[in-house]
Amino acid sequence: MTLSRLILETGMGNDLYGEDYTKAACRAVQDALHHSSLTLFRSLNLDSKKMEVKVTIGIAKPDEVDADKVKNILPHGVISVTVVRGGLNASDEENDTVSIIATAAIEAFYEIDKQDFKKTI
Amino acid sequence: MAFSDYFDEKNIKFHENGKIMSKKRIVFELGQGTSLRHEDYTKAAKRAVENALWKNSLNVAEAFGFDKSDMIIDVILGAQEPGKIESEKIRGVFPYGEVSIEKTFGGLDVPKPDGGGKTIIVTAAIIVSFQMEILI
């Protein structure tokens, strides 16, 4: 049995005026999540509780992200959240505002025994 | 799992020994694309498909020990004038898999404020399946 990666989902989120890094990170995660659905859990009767979910957030100020709030968005699996320096802060000096852009990568892993499945073409 | 749970697909086949095998839905991807200036439904559809595909990276074929070419890809495109989408050009976007394209009424056309033309929005749903059997 090996832990196989099923999917990498990517997303982007921002907080344009509030300078809320957690909000931007949460939006990035929502964006990443809601462009796909892992239908195999239903189709193949797998247990989504056994899925491992690795979330990586890229953002300009990683220390300002409340990782627990990010973690609470994810509906299934054993979740880990890592926040690293990345994303982008686009500042508008003229209007004294900074827009925070966060990027999210969500990887889902599952222990699959290849012998349990056979293609039938 | 109830027997009826298997019957959610069109392509159900039976093995010689009576074991059920069918097309199993593995991943569902969604995307949206636009043609802002040229009223090009094909271009908007292509962008919708690209948006759906390039937001995710799938590793499911390797995870099951299958080939990427085993993927059965069903594309559903929603556009206000679906007949204007050239399916062959959409097919060209996919690097591998057995692709079938269904065009249906949907998406959204937004008229320009000056009355000259419209902006086209196409929505794409992509269903990735394998023809497979569960042995456990």
PDB file of C-alpha atoms in Angstrom:
ATOM      1  CA  MET A   1       0.000   0.000   0.000  1.00  0.00           C
ATOM      2  CA  THR A   2       1.323   3.384  -0.879  1.00  0.00           C
ATOM      3  CA  LEU A   3       0.041   6.830  -0.186  1.00  0.00           C
ATOM      4  CA  SER A   4      -0.761   8.174  -3.636  1.00  0.00           C
ATOM      5  CA  ARG A   5      -1.470  11.730  -4.551  1.00  0.00           C
ATOM      6  CA  LEU A   6      -4.879  11.934  -6.207  1.00  0.00           C
ATOM      7  CA  ILE A   7      -4.987  15.583  -7.118  1.00  0.00           C
ATOM      8  CA  LEU A   8      -3.355  18.961  -6.771  1.00  0.00           C
ATOM      9  CA  GLU A   9      -5.862  21.794  -6.689  1.00  0.00           C
ATOM     10  CA  THR A  10      -4.708  25.369  -7.077  1.00  0.00           C
ATOM     11  CA  GLY A  11      -6.415  28.576  -6.146  1.00  0.00           C
ATOM     12  CA  MET A  12      -6.003  32.281  -5.662  1.00  0.00           C
ATOM     13  CA  GLY A  13      -7.713  34.593  -3.211  1.00  0.00           C
ATOM     14  CA  ASN A  14      -7.389  38.178  -2.207  1.00  0.00           C
ATOM     15  CA  ASP A  15      -8.344  40.795   0.288  1.00  0.00           C
ATOM     16  CA  LEU A  16      -8.364  44.009  -1.660  1.00  0.00           C
ATOM     17  CA  TYR A  17      -8.764  46.650   1.030  1.00  0.00           C
ATOM     18  CA  GLY A  18      -8.969  45.048   4.464  1.00  0.00           C
ATOM     19  CA  GLU A  19      -5.366  43.789   4.650  1.00  0.00           C
ATOM     20  CA  ASP A  20      -6.727  40.617   6.175  1.00  0.00           C
ATOM     21  CA  TYR A  21      -4.210  37.876   5.375  1.00  0.00           C
ATOM     22  CA  THR A  22      -6.384  35.121   6.802  1.00  0.00           C
ATOM     23  CA  LYS A  23      -9.323  36.191   4.665  1.00  0.00           C
ATOM     24  CA  ALA A  24      -7.183  36.156   1.517  1.00  0.00           C
ATOM     25  CA  ALA A  25      -5.830  32.701   2.413  1.00  0.00           C
ATOM     26  CA  CYS A  26      -9.328  31.333   3.081  1.00  0.00           C
ATOM     27  CA  ARG A  27     -10.562  32.665  -0.241  1.00  0.00           C
ATOM     28  CA  ALA A  28      -7.637  31.042  -2.033  1.00  0.00           C
ATOM     29  CA  VAL A  29      -8.545  27.720  -0.433  1.00  0.00           C
ATOM     30  CA  GLN A  30     -12.208  28.127  -1.416  1.00  0.00           C
ATOM     31  CA  ASP A  31     -11.161  28.889  -4.981  1.00  0.00           C
ATOM     32  CA  ALA A  32      -8.931  25.806  -5.104  1.00  0.00           C
ATOM     33  CA  LEU A  33     -11.584  23.544  -3.620  1.00  0.00           C
ATOM     34  CA  HIS A  34     -14.538  24.547  -5.693  1.00  0.00           C
ATOM     35  CA  HIS A  35     -13.162  23.941  -9.145  1.00  0.00           C
ATOM     36  CA  SER A  36     -13.245  20.190  -8.769  1.00  0.00           C
ATOM     37  CA  SER A  37     -14.822  17.332  -6.887  1.00  0.00           C
ATOM     38  CA  LEU A  38     -13.236  14.012  -6.026  1.00  0.00           C
ATOM     39  CA  THR A  39     -16.159  11.864  -7.106  1.00  0.00           C
ATOM     40  CA  LEU A  40     -14.144   8.684  -6.709  1.00  0.00           C
ATOM     41  CA  PHE A  41     -14.975   8.512  -3.006  1.00  0.00           C
ATOM     42  CA  ARG A  42     -18.602   7.886  -3.899  1.00  0.00           C
ATOM     43  CA  SER A  43     -17.993   5.871  -7.041  1.00  0.00           C
ATOM     44  CA  LEU A  44     -15.480   3.509  -5.496  1.00  0.00           C
ATOM     45  CA  ASN A  45     -16.877   3.502  -1.953  1.00  0.00           C
ATOM     46  CA  LEU A  46     -13.698   4.921  -0.415  1.00  0.00           C
ATOM     47  CA  ASP A  47     -13.566   6.529   3.015  1.00  0.00           C
ATOM     48  CA  SER A  48     -12.904  10.252   2.783  1.00  0.00           C
ATOM     49  CA  LYS A  49     -11.893  10.287   6.466  1.00  0.00           C
ATOM     50  CA  LYS A  50      -8.750   8.413   5.452  1.00  0.00           C
ATOM     51  CA  MET A  51      -7.759  11.032   2.905  1.00  0.00           C
ATOM     52  CA  GLU A  52      -4.744  13.159   3.763  1.00  0.00           C
ATOM     53  CA  VAL A  53      -5.007  16.772   2.760  1.00  0.00           C
ATOM     54  CA  LYS A  54      -1.942  18.950   2.562  1.00  0.00           C
ATOM     55  CA  VAL A  55      -2.635  22.651   2.211  1.00  0.00           C
ATOM     56  CA  THR A  56       0.142  25.096   1.364  1.00  0.00           C
ATOM     57  CA  ILE A  57      -0.560  28.812   1.348  1.00  0.00           C
ATOM     58  CA  GLY A  58       1.786  31.284  -0.302  1.00  0.00           C
ATOM     59  CA  ILE A  59       1.337  34.776   1.118  1.00  0.00           C
ATOM     60  CA  ALA A  60       3.488  37.854   1.733  1.00  0.00           C
ATOM     61  CA  LYS A  61       3.163  37.755   5.545  1.00  0.00           C
ATOM     62  CA  PRO A  62       2.785  34.107   6.616  1.00  0.00           C
ATOM     63  CA  ASP A  63       2.755  34.993  10.320  1.00  0.00           C
ATOM     64  CA  GLU A  64      -0.480  36.926   9.935  1.00  0.00           C
ATOM     65  CA  VAL A  65      -2.452  33.912   8.734  1.00  0.00           C
ATOM     66  CA  ASP A  66      -4.580  32.065  11.251  1.00  0.00           C
ATOM     67  CA  ALA A  67      -3.897  28.533  10.035  1.00  0.00           C
ATOM     68  CA  ASP A  68      -6.701  27.053  12.164  1.00  0.00           C
ATOM     69  CA  LYS A  69      -9.281  29.175  10.362  1.00  0.00           C
ATOM     70  CA  VAL A  70      -7.893  27.937   7.053  1.00  0.00           C
ATOM     71  CA  LYS A  71      -7.985  24.362   8.309  1.00  0.00           C
ATOM     72  CA  ASN A  72     -11.649  24.642   9.297  1.00  0.00           C
ATOM     73  CA  ILE A  73     -12.702  25.291   5.696  1.00  0.00           C
ATOM     74  CA  LEU A  74     -11.664  21.865   4.518  1.00  0.00           C
ATOM     75  CA  PRO A  75     -14.565  19.458   4.784  1.00  0.00           C
ATOM     76  CA  HIS A  76     -12.873  16.037   4.681  1.00  0.00           C
ATOM     77  CA  GLY A  77      -9.777  14.152   5.696  1.00  0.00           C
ATOM     78  CA  VAL A  78      -6.754  14.586   7.892  1.00  0.00           C
ATOM     79  CA  ILE A  79      -5.683  18.144   7.234  1.00  0.00           C
ATOM     80  CA  SER A  80      -2.361  19.904   7.564  1.00  0.00           C
ATOM     81  CA  VAL A  81      -1.797  23.556   6.740  1.00  0.00           C
ATOM     82  CA  THR A  82       1.565  25.133   5.956  1.00  0.00           C
ATOM     83  CA  VAL A  83       1.945  28.824   5.302  1.00  0.00           C
ATOM     84  CA  VAL A  84       5.008  30.024   3.428  1.00  0.00           C
ATOM     85  CA  ARG A  85       6.212  33.307   2.050  1.00  0.00           C
ATOM     86  CA  GLY A  86       4.807  33.867  -1.419  1.00  0.00           C
ATOM     87  CA  GLY A  87       1.634  35.235  -2.966  1.00  0.00           C
ATOM     88  CA  LEU A  88       1.796  38.890  -3.781  1.00  0.00           C
ATOM     89  CA  ASN A  89       1.096  42.221  -2.143  1.00  0.00           C
ATOM     90  CA  ALA A  90       0.131  44.764  -4.760  1.00  0.00           C
ATOM     91  CA  SER A  91       0.362  48.202  -3.265  1.00  0.00           C
ATOM     92  CA  ASP A  92      -1.200  51.394  -4.480  1.00  0.00           C
ATOM     93  CA  GLU A  93       0.904  54.092  -2.864  1.00  0.00           C
ATOM     94  CA  GLU A  94      -1.112  56.902  -4.370  1.00  0.00           C
ATOM     95  CA  ASN A  95      -4.250  55.725  -2.595  1.00  0.00           C
ATOM     96  CA  ASP A  96      -2.399  54.258   0.368  1.00  0.00           C
ATOM     97  CA  THR A  97      -3.860  50.775   0.004  1.00  0.00           C
ATOM     98  CA  VAL A  98      -2.376  47.343  -0.351  1.00  0.00           C
ATOM     99  CA  SER A  99      -4.124  44.360  -1.903  1.00  0.00           C
ATOM    100  CA  ILE A 100      -3.178  40.992  -0.540  1.00  0.00           C
ATOM    101  CA  ILE A 101      -3.062  38.079  -2.926  1.00  0.00           C
ATOM    102  CA  ALA A 102      -2.750  34.569  -1.564  1.00  0.00           C
ATOM    103  CA  THR A 103      -2.103  31.414  -3.534  1.00  0.00           C
ATOM    104  CA  ALA A 104      -3.227  28.007  -2.335  1.00  0.00           C
ATOM    105  CA  ALA A 105      -2.129  24.506  -3.233  1.00  0.00           C
ATOM    106  CA  ILE A 106      -4.229  21.646  -1.921  1.00  0.00           C
ATOM    107  CA  GLU A 107      -2.962  18.111  -2.326  1.00  0.00           C
ATOM    108  CA  ALA A 108      -5.098  15.089  -1.572  1.00  0.00           C
ATOM    109  CA  PHE A 109      -3.477  11.746  -0.790  1.00  0.00           C
ATOM    110  CA  TYR A 110      -5.030   8.339  -0.305  1.00  0.00           C
ATOM    111  CA  GLU A 111      -3.656   4.925   0.396  1.00  0.00           C
ATOM    112  CA  ILE A 112      -4.524   2.897  -2.673  1.00  0.00           C
ATOM    113  CA  ASP A 113      -3.727  -0.736  -3.197  1.00  0.00           C
ATOM    114  CA  LYS A 114      -3.481  -1.027  -6.968  1.00  0.00           C
ATOM    115  CA  GLN A 115      -4.401  -4.689  -6.747  1.00  0.00           C
ATOM    116  CA  ASP A 116      -7.885  -3.743  -5.543  1.00  0.00           C
ATOM    117  CA  PHE A 117      -8.748  -2.131  -8.855  1.00  0.00           C
ATOM    118  CA  LYS A 118      -8.638  -3.387 -12.408  1.00  0.00           C
ATOM    119  CA  LYS A 119      -9.318  -1.560 -15.625  1.00  0.00           C
ATOM    120  CA  THR A 120     -11.882  -3.239 -17.805  1.00  0.00           C
ATOM    121  CA  ILE A 121     -11.501  -1.969 -21.348  1.00  0.00           C
TER     122      ILE A 121
ATOM    123  CA  MET B   1     -22.795  -0.843  -1.028  1.00  0.00           C
ATOM    124  CA  ALA B   2     -26.232  -1.335  -2.474  1.00  0.00           C
ATOM    125  CA  PHE B   3     -26.512  -2.881  -5.925  1.00  0.00           C
ATOM    126  CA  SER B   4     -28.411   0.173  -7.148  1.00  0.00           C
ATOM    127  CA  ASP B   5     -25.467   2.420  -6.257  1.00  0.00           C
ATOM    128  CA  TYR B   6     -23.687   1.205  -9.351  1.00  0.00           C
ATOM    129  CA  PHE B   7     -26.468   2.285 -11.668  1.00  0.00           C
ATOM    130  CA  ASP B   8     -25.763   5.973 -11.997  1.00  0.00           C
ATOM    131  CA  GLU B   9     -24.019   5.721 -15.363  1.00  0.00           C
ATOM    132  CA  LYS B  10     -25.074   5.261 -18.962  1.00  0.00           C
ATOM    133  CA  ASN B  11     -22.285   2.866 -19.865  1.00  0.00           C
ATOM    134  CA  ILE B  12     -22.835  -0.177 -17.760  1.00  0.00           C
ATOM    135  CA  LYS B  13     -21.270  -3.398 -18.978  1.00  0.00           C
ATOM    136  CA  PHE B  14     -21.260  -6.900 -17.597  1.00  0.00           C
ATOM    137  CA  HIS B  15     -18.310  -9.173 -17.321  1.00  0.00           C
ATOM    138  CA  GLU B  16     -18.582 -12.765 -18.575  1.00  0.00           C
ATOM    139  CA  ASN B  17     -18.640 -14.156 -15.069  1.00  0.00           C
ATOM    140  CA  GLY B  18     -21.456 -11.815 -14.145  1.00  0.00           C
ATOM    141  CA  LYS B  19     -19.336  -9.431 -12.088  1.00  0.00           C
ATOM    142  CA  ILE B  20     -20.390  -5.816 -12.422  1.00  0.00           C
ATOM    143  CA  MET B  21     -18.016  -3.465 -14.107  1.00  0.00           C
ATOM    144  CA  SER B  22     -18.807   0.014 -15.138  1.00  0.00           C
ATOM    145  CA  LYS B  23     -17.662   3.449 -15.912  1.00  0.00           C
ATOM    146  CA  LYS B  24     -16.664   4.984 -12.602  1.00  0.00           C
ATOM    147  CA  ARG B  25     -16.615   8.738 -12.135  1.00  0.00           C
ATOM    148  CA  ILE B  26     -13.300   9.680 -10.597  1.00  0.00           C
ATOM    149  CA  VAL B  27     -13.020  13.464 -10.745  1.00  0.00           C
ATOM    150  CA  PHE B  28     -15.266  16.327 -11.724  1.00  0.00           C
ATOM    151  CA  GLU B  29     -13.715  19.635 -12.803  1.00  0.00           C
ATOM    152  CA  LEU B  30     -15.398  22.974 -13.438  1.00  0.00           C
ATOM    153  CA  GLY B  31     -14.404  26.050 -15.352  1.00  0.00           C
ATOM    154  CA  GLN B  32     -15.574  29.215 -16.988  1.00  0.00           C
ATOM    155  CA  GLY B  33     -14.289  31.117 -20.001  1.00  0.00           C
ATOM    156  CA  THR B  34     -15.160  34.271 -21.839  1.00  0.00           C
ATOM    157  CA  SER B  35     -14.903  35.958 -25.192  1.00  0.00           C
ATOM    158  CA  LEU B  36     -14.951  39.615 -24.310  1.00  0.00           C
ATOM    159  CA  ARG B  37     -14.612  41.236 -27.701  1.00  0.00           C
ATOM    160  CA  HIS B  38     -14.958  38.786 -30.564  1.00  0.00           C
ATOM    161  CA  GLU B  39     -18.219  36.956 -29.758  1.00  0.00           C
ATOM    162  CA  ASP B  40     -16.311  33.742 -30.364  1.00  0.00           C
ATOM    163  CA  TYR B  41     -18.120  30.853 -28.671  1.00  0.00           C
ATOM    164  CA  THR B  42     -15.359  28.403 -29.529  1.00  0.00           C
ATOM    165  CA  LYS B  43     -12.690  30.568 -27.938  1.00  0.00           C
ATOM    166  CA  ALA B  44     -14.805  31.082 -24.799  1.00  0.00           C
ATOM    167  CA  ALA B  45     -15.460  27.331 -24.611  1.00  0.00           C
ATOM    168  CA  LYS B  46     -11.767  26.563 -25.038  1.00  0.00           C
ATOM    169  CA  ARG B  47     -10.937  28.953 -22.220  1.00  0.00           C
ATOM    170  CA  ALA B  48     -13.617  27.384 -20.014  1.00  0.00           C
ATOM    171  CA  VAL B  49     -12.087  23.951 -20.604  1.00  0.00           C
ATOM    172  CA  GLU B  50      -8.575  25.276 -19.980  1.00  0.00           C
ATOM    173  CA  ASN B  51      -9.763  26.967 -16.792  1.00  0.00           C
ATOM    174  CA  ALA B  52     -11.224  23.662 -15.583  1.00  0.00           C
ATOM    175  CA  LEU B  53      -8.169  21.610 -16.553  1.00  0.00           C
ATOM    176  CA  TRP B  54      -5.334  23.866 -15.561  1.00  0.00           C
ATOM    177  CA  LYS B  55      -6.562  24.633 -12.091  1.00  0.00           C
ATOM    178  CA  ASN B  56      -6.006  21.039 -11.052  1.00  0.00           C
ATOM    179  CA  SER B  57      -3.364  18.437 -11.648  1.00  0.00           C
ATOM    180  CA  LEU B  58      -4.693  14.886 -11.664  1.00  0.00           C
ATOM    181  CA  ASN B  59      -2.667  11.921 -10.474  1.00  0.00           C
ATOM    182  CA  VAL B  60      -5.505   9.430 -10.396  1.00  0.00           C
ATOM    183  CA  ALA B  61      -4.355   7.308 -13.350  1.00  0.00           C
ATOM    184  CA  GLU B  62      -0.968   6.655 -11.723  1.00  0.00           C
ATOM    185  CA  ALA B  63      -2.625   6.089  -8.340  1.00  0.00           C
ATOM    186  CA  PHE B  64      -4.627   3.171  -9.742  1.00  0.00           C
ATOM    187  CA  GLY B  65      -1.814   1.928 -11.963  1.00  0.00           C
ATOM    188  CA  PHE B  66      -3.655   2.905 -15.153  1.00  0.00           C
ATOM    189  CA  ASP B  67      -2.456   4.934 -18.120  1.00  0.00           C
ATOM    190  CA  LYS B  68      -3.473   8.530 -18.582  1.00  0.00           C
ATOM    191  CA  SER B  69      -4.847   7.480 -21.992  1.00  0.00           C
ATOM    192  CA  ASP B  70      -7.368   5.249 -20.172  1.00  0.00           C
ATOM    193  CA  MET B  71      -9.168   8.344 -18.964  1.00  0.00           C
ATOM    194  CA  ILE B  72     -12.660   8.772 -20.339  1.00  0.00           C
ATOM    195  CA  ILE B  73     -13.355  12.479 -20.529  1.00  0.00           C
ATOM    196  CA  ASP B  74     -16.900  13.740 -20.854  1.00  0.00           C
ATOM    197  CA  VAL B  75     -17.125  17.454 -21.453  1.00  0.00           C
ATOM    198  CA  ILE B  76     -20.354  19.394 -21.041  1.00  0.00           C
ATOM    199  CA  LEU B  77     -20.340  22.947 -22.319  1.00  0.00           C
ATOM    200  CA  GLY B  78     -23.031  25.481 -21.545  1.00  0.00           C
ATOM    201  CA  ALA B  79     -23.387  28.411 -23.939  1.00  0.00           C
ATOM    202  CA  GLN B  80     -26.245  30.613 -25.092  1.00  0.00           C
ATOM    203  CA  GLU B  81     -25.540  29.524 -28.689  1.00  0.00           C
ATOM    204  CA  PRO B  82     -24.038  26.047 -28.218  1.00  0.00           C
ATOM    205  CA  GLY B  83     -24.196  25.298 -31.934  1.00  0.00           C
ATOM    206  CA  LYS B  84     -21.480  27.865 -32.566  1.00  0.00           C
ATOM    207  CA  ILE B  85     -18.895  25.924 -30.565  1.00  0.00           C
ATOM    208  CA  GLU B  86     -16.569  23.940 -32.844  1.00  0.00           C
ATOM    209  CA  SER B  87     -16.142  20.641 -31.008  1.00  0.00           C
ATOM    210  CA  GLU B  88     -12.994  19.608 -32.882  1.00  0.00           C
ATOM    211  CA  LYS B  89     -11.132  22.665 -31.614  1.00  0.00           C
ATOM    212  CA  ILE B  90     -12.171  21.850 -28.042  1.00  0.00           C
ATOM    213  CA  ARG B  91     -10.990  18.274 -28.476  1.00  0.00           C
ATOM    214  CA  GLY B  92      -7.559  19.632 -29.401  1.00  0.00           C
ATOM    215  CA  VAL B  93      -7.121  21.101 -25.918  1.00  0.00           C
ATOM    216  CA  PHE B  94      -6.954  17.666 -24.266  1.00  0.00           C
ATOM    217  CA  PRO B  95      -3.501  16.121 -24.147  1.00  0.00           C
ATOM    218  CA  TYR B  96      -4.838  12.579 -23.641  1.00  0.00           C
ATOM    219  CA  GLY B  97      -7.975  10.561 -22.984  1.00  0.00           C
ATOM    220  CA  GLU B  98     -11.046   9.495 -24.851  1.00  0.00           C
ATOM    221  CA  VAL B  99     -12.903  12.785 -25.205  1.00  0.00           C
ATOM    222  CA  SER B 100     -16.582  13.305 -25.911  1.00  0.00           C
ATOM    223  CA  ILE B 101     -18.182  16.720 -26.036  1.00  0.00           C
ATOM    224  CA  GLU B 102     -21.756  17.650 -25.286  1.00  0.00           C
ATOM    225  CA  LYS B 103     -22.989  21.139 -25.997  1.00  0.00           C
ATOM    226  CA  THR B 104     -26.022  22.453 -24.274  1.00  0.00           C
ATOM    227  CA  PHE B 105     -27.874  25.705 -23.736  1.00  0.00           C
ATOM    228  CA  GLY B 106     -26.395  27.551 -20.780  1.00  0.00           C
ATOM    229  CA  GLY B 107     -23.585  29.967 -20.006  1.00  0.00           C
ATOM    230  CA  LEU B 108     -24.453  33.632 -20.271  1.00  0.00           C
ATOM    231  CA  ASP B 109     -24.359  36.392 -22.854  1.00  0.00           C
ATOM    232  CA  VAL B 110     -24.063  39.916 -21.512  1.00  0.00           C
ATOM    233  CA  PRO B 111     -24.979  42.781 -23.841  1.00  0.00           C
ATOM    234  CA  LYS B 112     -22.465  45.620 -24.095  1.00  0.00           C
ATOM    235  CA  PRO B 113     -23.633  48.880 -22.521  1.00  0.00           C
ATOM    236  CA  ASP B 114     -23.489  50.746 -25.826  1.00  0.00           C
ATOM    237  CA  GLY B 115     -25.653  48.128 -27.537  1.00  0.00           C
ATOM    238  CA  GLY B 116     -22.829  47.064 -29.860  1.00  0.00           C
ATOM    239  CA  GLY B 117     -22.427  43.327 -29.396  1.00  0.00           C
ATOM    240  CA  LYS B 118     -22.130  41.124 -26.359  1.00  0.00           C
ATOM    241  CA  THR B 119     -19.719  39.418 -24.010  1.00  0.00           C
ATOM    242  CA  ILE B 120     -19.895  35.629 -24.032  1.00  0.00           C
ATOM    243  CA  ILE B 121     -19.494  33.412 -20.992  1.00  0.00           C
ATOM    244  CA  VAL B 122     -19.227  29.650 -21.430  1.00  0.00           C
ATOM    245  CA  THR B 123     -19.291  27.196 -18.547  1.00  0.00           C
ATOM    246  CA  ALA B 124     -17.559  23.824 -18.686  1.00  0.00           C
ATOM    247  CA  ALA B 125     -18.024  20.662 -16.644  1.00  0.00           C
ATOM    248  CA  ILE B 126     -15.531  17.870 -17.185  1.00  0.00           C
ATOM    249  CA  ILE B 127     -16.123  14.370 -15.872  1.00  0.00           C
ATOM    250  CA  VAL B 128     -13.119  12.065 -15.743  1.00  0.00           C
ATOM    251  CA  SER B 129     -13.954   8.363 -15.500  1.00  0.00           C
ATOM    252  CA  PHE B 130     -12.321   4.988 -15.863  1.00  0.00           C
ATOM    253  CA  GLN B 131     -13.852   1.773 -17.108  1.00  0.00           C
ATOM    254  CA  MET B 132     -12.942  -0.247 -14.060  1.00  0.00           C
ATOM    255  CA  GLU B 133     -13.803  -2.962 -11.638  1.00  0.00           C
ATOM    256  CA  ILE B 134     -13.456  -2.982  -7.843  1.00  0.00           C
ATOM    257  CA  LEU B 135     -11.964  -6.257  -6.706  1.00  0.00           C
ATOM    258  CA  ILE B 136     -12.493  -5.841  -2.961  1.00  0.00           C
TER     259      ILE B 136
END
